[in-house]
Amino acid sequence: EVQLLESGGGLVQPGGSLRLSCAASGFTFSSYAMRWVRQAPGKGLEWVSTISGGGATTYYAASVKGRFTVSRDNSKSTLYLQMNTLRAEDTAVYYCSKNSVTALNLGVADDSWGQGTLVTVSS
Amino acid sequence: QSVLTQPPSVSGAPGQRVTISCTGNSSNIGAGTDVHWYQHLPGTAPKLLIYKNTNRPSGVPDRFSGSKSGASASLAISGLQAEDEGDYYCQSYDDSLIAVVFGGGTKLTVL
């Protein structure tokens, strides 16, 4: 059974940094691209970033490019999101999700999602 | 403002059928990219309902069906049940933005 468990969320001041983790199990982690998707309070889902299975290729939403960095440690089956220069509008529940196919393709569906971790950016 | 447009809410009585539309443009759905649908119930992780426009993952009841035509897609839910109440999102890819795009979400209320 695929399991994705996010951690690392919390309260941070504007301009601060936070690193999220997503521990994966139940599948060959290195074979699948992974995504971060967020949901601000009262808002819909918003794609944040995608990383290829090997970690060499990354994509970012315009709203976070230059501030967020996605990475992965395949030896630990763990996905990361380093968030810098945080803003109030980054306040959201952050979900990690697994692509449904092994080939990197931004257009594919995600077939497994974690429960999310809450990030609150406030002074 | 989401790239893909969904109605904010739909409702129906138990047993009825509802549809949720997802409208894009020539850079995303109209360009031939696939549409996927997710169910997001309160307090749970999003769940994949329909992938590649019309396909159901194993375990998803056949009450849920998807279609696509031109720059739009639709999710139909028949035989509405109380446990279907929640938010539904469409997702696709925009080749002009080079981004994964979601609809704004539709809240389904079972009356």
Short mmCIF file of C-alpha atoms in Angstrom, two decimals:
data_model
loop_
_atom_site.label_atom_id
_atom_site.label_comp_id
_atom_site.label_asym_id
_atom_site.label_seq_id
_atom_site.Cartn_x
_atom_site.Cartn_y
_atom_site.Cartn_z
CA GLU A 1 0.00 0.00 0.00
CA VAL A 2 1.35 3.41 -0.97
CA GLN A 3 1.84 5.75 1.96
CA LEU A 4 2.94 9.37 1.88
CA LEU A 5 3.54 11.20 5.14
CA GLU A 6 4.31 14.91 5.15
CA SER A 7 5.99 16.68 8.03
CA GLY A 8 7.79 19.90 8.83
CA GLY A 9 4.92 22.35 8.75
CA GLY A 10 4.43 25.02 11.38
CA LEU A 11 4.30 28.72 12.12
CA VAL A 12 6.97 30.90 10.55
CA GLN A 13 7.42 34.64 10.26
CA PRO A 14 7.27 36.44 6.91
CA GLY A 15 10.66 36.25 5.25
CA GLY A 16 11.52 33.07 7.10
CA SER A 17 12.32 29.56 5.88
CA LEU A 18 10.91 26.10 6.39
CA ARG A 19 11.71 22.64 4.99
CA LEU A 20 8.94 20.15 4.41
CA SER A 21 9.51 16.42 4.12
CA CYS A 22 7.42 13.65 2.62
CA ALA A 23 8.29 10.10 3.61
CA ALA A 24 7.15 7.56 1.03
CA SER A 25 6.63 3.82 1.25
CA GLY A 26 4.88 1.02 -0.59
CA PHE A 27 6.34 1.66 -4.05
CA THR A 28 9.67 2.06 -5.83
CA PHE A 29 10.17 5.71 -4.93
CA SER A 30 12.96 6.44 -7.39
CA SER A 31 10.82 5.37 -10.35
CA TYR A 32 8.19 8.05 -9.98
CA ALA A 33 8.07 11.80 -10.32
CA MET A 34 6.58 13.50 -7.30
CA ARG A 35 4.63 16.71 -6.78
CA TRP A 36 3.93 19.27 -4.12
CA VAL A 37 0.43 20.76 -4.21
CA ARG A 38 -0.94 23.27 -1.73
CA GLN A 39 -4.32 24.50 -0.58
CA ALA A 40 -4.65 27.91 1.04
CA PRO A 41 -7.44 28.40 3.58
CA GLY A 42 -10.78 28.54 1.80
CA LYS A 43 -9.12 28.15 -1.61
CA GLY A 44 -8.62 25.38 -4.14
CA LEU A 45 -5.69 23.16 -4.98
CA GLU A 46 -2.60 24.84 -6.44
CA TRP A 47 0.35 23.04 -8.01
CA VAL A 48 3.67 24.04 -6.46
CA SER A 49 6.41 21.85 -7.92
CA THR A 50 7.29 18.59 -9.66
CA ILE A 51 10.54 16.63 -9.54
CA SER A 52 11.56 13.72 -11.74
CA GLY A 53 12.26 10.28 -10.33
CA GLY A 54 16.02 10.73 -10.44
CA GLY A 55 15.82 14.29 -9.17
CA ALA A 56 17.58 15.90 -12.11
CA THR A 57 14.56 17.72 -13.53
CA THR A 58 12.37 20.12 -11.61
CA TYR A 59 9.45 22.41 -12.39
CA TYR A 60 7.92 25.20 -10.34
CA ALA A 61 4.81 27.34 -10.32
CA ALA A 62 5.51 30.97 -11.13
CA SER A 63 4.32 31.96 -7.65
CA VAL A 64 7.16 30.08 -5.92
CA LYS A 65 9.95 30.01 -8.51
CA GLY A 66 13.17 31.37 -7.09
CA ARG A 67 11.99 30.94 -3.49
CA PHE A 68 11.18 27.23 -3.21
CA THR A 69 13.45 24.29 -4.03
CA VAL A 70 12.25 20.72 -4.45
CA SER A 71 14.61 17.80 -3.94
CA ARG A 72 14.57 14.15 -3.08
CA ASP A 73 16.72 11.52 -1.40
CA ASN A 74 15.91 8.24 -3.12
CA SER A 75 18.04 6.29 -0.64
CA LYS A 76 15.64 7.46 2.07
CA SER A 77 12.48 7.48 -0.09
CA THR A 78 11.92 11.05 0.99
CA LEU A 79 10.81 14.16 -0.88
CA TYR A 80 11.64 17.65 0.32
CA LEU A 81 10.47 21.20 -0.24
CA GLN A 82 12.77 23.97 0.95
CA MET A 83 10.76 27.15 1.27
CA ASN A 84 12.58 30.47 1.62
CA THR A 85 11.47 34.10 1.78
CA LEU A 86 8.04 32.97 2.89
CA ARG A 87 5.07 35.27 2.44
CA ALA A 88 1.63 35.38 4.05
CA GLU A 89 0.16 34.07 0.80
CA ASP A 90 2.21 30.88 1.17
CA THR A 91 0.01 29.91 4.13
CA ALA A 92 -1.56 26.62 3.13
CA VAL A 93 -1.77 22.90 3.67
CA TYR A 94 1.01 21.35 1.60
CA TYR A 95 0.42 17.91 0.08
CA CYS A 96 2.92 15.61 -1.57
CA SER A 97 1.62 13.33 -4.30
CA LYS A 98 2.89 10.53 -6.53
CA ASN A 99 2.61 10.52 -10.31
CA SER A 100 0.60 7.64 -11.70
CA VAL A 101 3.19 6.72 -14.34
CA THR A 102 6.97 6.34 -14.27
CA ALA A 103 7.78 8.63 -17.21
CA LEU A 104 8.14 12.31 -16.28
CA ASN A 105 5.12 14.14 -17.68
CA LEU A 106 3.53 17.22 -16.13
CA GLY A 107 0.21 16.22 -17.66
CA VAL A 108 -0.31 12.96 -15.81
CA ALA A 109 -2.54 12.33 -12.82
CA ASP A 110 -1.38 11.69 -9.28
CA ASP A 111 -2.68 8.43 -7.89
CA SER A 112 -1.65 8.81 -4.26
CA TRP A 113 -1.63 11.79 -1.91
CA GLY A 114 -0.51 12.42 1.64
CA GLN A 115 -2.65 13.95 4.37
CA GLY A 116 -0.82 17.26 4.18
CA THR A 117 1.09 19.51 6.56
CA LEU A 118 0.01 23.02 7.51
CA VAL A 119 2.32 25.97 6.95
CA THR A 120 1.31 29.27 8.51
CA VAL A 121 3.23 32.41 7.64
CA SER A 122 2.41 35.15 10.10
CA SER A 123 4.07 37.59 12.45
CA GLN B 1 -8.38 33.15 -10.78
CA SER B 2 -7.89 29.52 -11.85
CA VAL B 3 -6.79 28.63 -15.37
CA LEU B 4 -9.53 25.99 -15.53
CA THR B 5 -13.06 27.14 -14.74
CA GLN B 6 -15.44 25.09 -12.63
CA PRO B 7 -18.81 26.04 -11.12
CA PRO B 8 -18.35 26.93 -7.44
CA SER B 9 -21.13 24.62 -6.34
CA VAL B 10 -23.58 21.97 -7.46
CA SER B 11 -26.21 20.08 -5.51
CA GLY B 12 -28.55 17.17 -5.88
CA ALA B 13 -30.78 14.85 -3.92
CA PRO B 14 -29.74 11.31 -3.05
CA GLY B 15 -30.07 9.06 -6.06
CA GLN B 16 -29.94 11.91 -8.57
CA ARG B 17 -27.27 12.65 -11.17
CA VAL B 18 -25.11 15.76 -11.25
CA THR B 19 -22.44 16.99 -13.61
CA ILE B 20 -19.47 19.25 -12.97
CA SER B 21 -17.93 21.12 -15.88
CA CYS B 22 -14.29 22.13 -16.35
CA THR B 23 -13.56 24.70 -19.05
CA GLY B 24 -10.11 25.51 -20.34
CA ASN B 25 -8.65 27.01 -23.50
CA SER B 26 -6.42 26.29 -26.46
CA SER B 27 -3.31 26.10 -24.26
CA ASN B 28 -4.56 23.33 -22.03
CA ILE B 29 -7.65 21.15 -22.51
CA GLY B 30 -8.22 22.51 -26.02
CA ALA B 31 -4.66 21.57 -26.94
CA GLY B 32 -5.49 17.93 -26.32
CA THR B 33 -4.00 17.52 -22.86
CA ASP B 34 -5.63 15.00 -20.57
CA VAL B 35 -8.03 15.97 -17.80
CA HIS B 36 -8.06 14.27 -14.43
CA TRP B 37 -10.56 14.58 -11.59
CA TYR B 38 -10.02 14.42 -7.84
CA GLN B 39 -12.40 14.11 -4.91
CA HIS B 40 -11.41 15.97 -1.76
CA LEU B 41 -13.57 15.15 1.22
CA PRO B 42 -13.25 17.16 4.44
CA GLY B 43 -10.26 16.13 6.52
CA THR B 44 -8.94 13.63 4.00
CA ALA B 45 -6.28 13.43 1.31
CA PRO B 46 -7.40 14.18 -2.26
CA LYS B 47 -8.35 11.04 -4.14
CA LEU B 48 -7.99 10.34 -7.85
CA LEU B 49 -11.44 9.70 -9.36
CA ILE B 50 -10.91 9.88 -13.12
CA TYR B 51 -7.65 9.91 -15.08
CA LYS B 52 -6.99 10.59 -18.74
CA ASN B 53 -10.47 12.05 -19.30
CA THR B 54 -12.57 8.91 -18.93
CA ASN B 55 -10.73 6.25 -16.95
CA ARG B 56 -11.56 5.11 -13.42
CA PRO B 57 -8.84 3.79 -11.11
CA SER B 58 -9.62 0.44 -9.54
CA GLY B 59 -11.94 0.82 -6.59
CA VAL B 60 -13.75 3.90 -7.89
CA PRO B 61 -17.44 3.10 -8.38
CA ASP B 62 -18.86 3.28 -11.89
CA ARG B 63 -21.25 5.96 -10.61
CA PHE B 64 -18.39 8.32 -11.46
CA SER B 65 -17.68 8.99 -15.13
CA GLY B 66 -15.70 11.52 -17.12
CA SER B 67 -15.91 12.99 -20.58
CA LYS B 68 -14.07 15.53 -22.66
CA SER B 69 -14.97 17.56 -25.71
CA GLY B 70 -12.96 20.37 -27.24
CA ALA B 71 -11.69 22.69 -24.52
CA SER B 72 -14.02 21.34 -21.84
CA ALA B 73 -14.43 18.27 -19.69
CA SER B 74 -17.14 17.01 -17.37
CA LEU B 75 -17.46 14.77 -14.36
CA ALA B 76 -20.79 13.02 -13.89
CA ILE B 77 -21.89 11.46 -10.63
CA SER B 78 -24.98 9.30 -10.73
CA GLY B 79 -26.88 7.70 -7.86
CA LEU B 80 -25.78 10.46 -5.49
CA GLN B 81 -24.95 9.35 -1.97
CA ALA B 82 -24.46 11.37 1.18
CA GLU B 83 -20.78 10.35 1.32
CA ASP B 84 -20.17 12.01 -2.05
CA GLU B 85 -20.46 15.41 -0.42
CA GLY B 86 -17.20 17.31 -0.73
CA ASP B 87 -15.02 19.20 -3.20
CA TYR B 88 -14.15 18.09 -6.72
CA TYR B 89 -11.25 19.37 -8.81
CA CYS B 90 -10.23 19.00 -12.43
CA GLN B 91 -6.56 19.06 -13.38
CA SER B 92 -4.70 19.35 -16.65
CA TYR B 93 -1.49 20.72 -18.12
CA ASP B 94 -0.99 24.09 -19.75
CA ASP B 95 1.69 24.07 -22.41
CA SER B 96 1.85 27.86 -22.60
CA LEU B 97 2.46 28.25 -18.85
CA ILE B 98 4.45 24.98 -18.65
CA ALA B 99 2.47 24.26 -15.52
CA VAL B 100 0.10 21.81 -13.94
CA VAL B 101 -3.24 23.59 -13.65
CA PHE B 102 -6.26 22.93 -11.47
CA GLY B 103 -9.81 24.11 -11.64
CA GLY B 104 -11.03 26.26 -8.77
CA GLY B 105 -12.98 23.36 -7.32
CA THR B 106 -16.67 22.58 -7.07
CA LYS B 107 -18.44 21.95 -3.79
CA LEU B 108 -20.99 19.17 -4.08
CA THR B 109 -23.87 19.26 -1.63
CA VAL B 110 -26.15 16.25 -1.29
CA LEU B 111 -29.51 17.64 -0.23
#
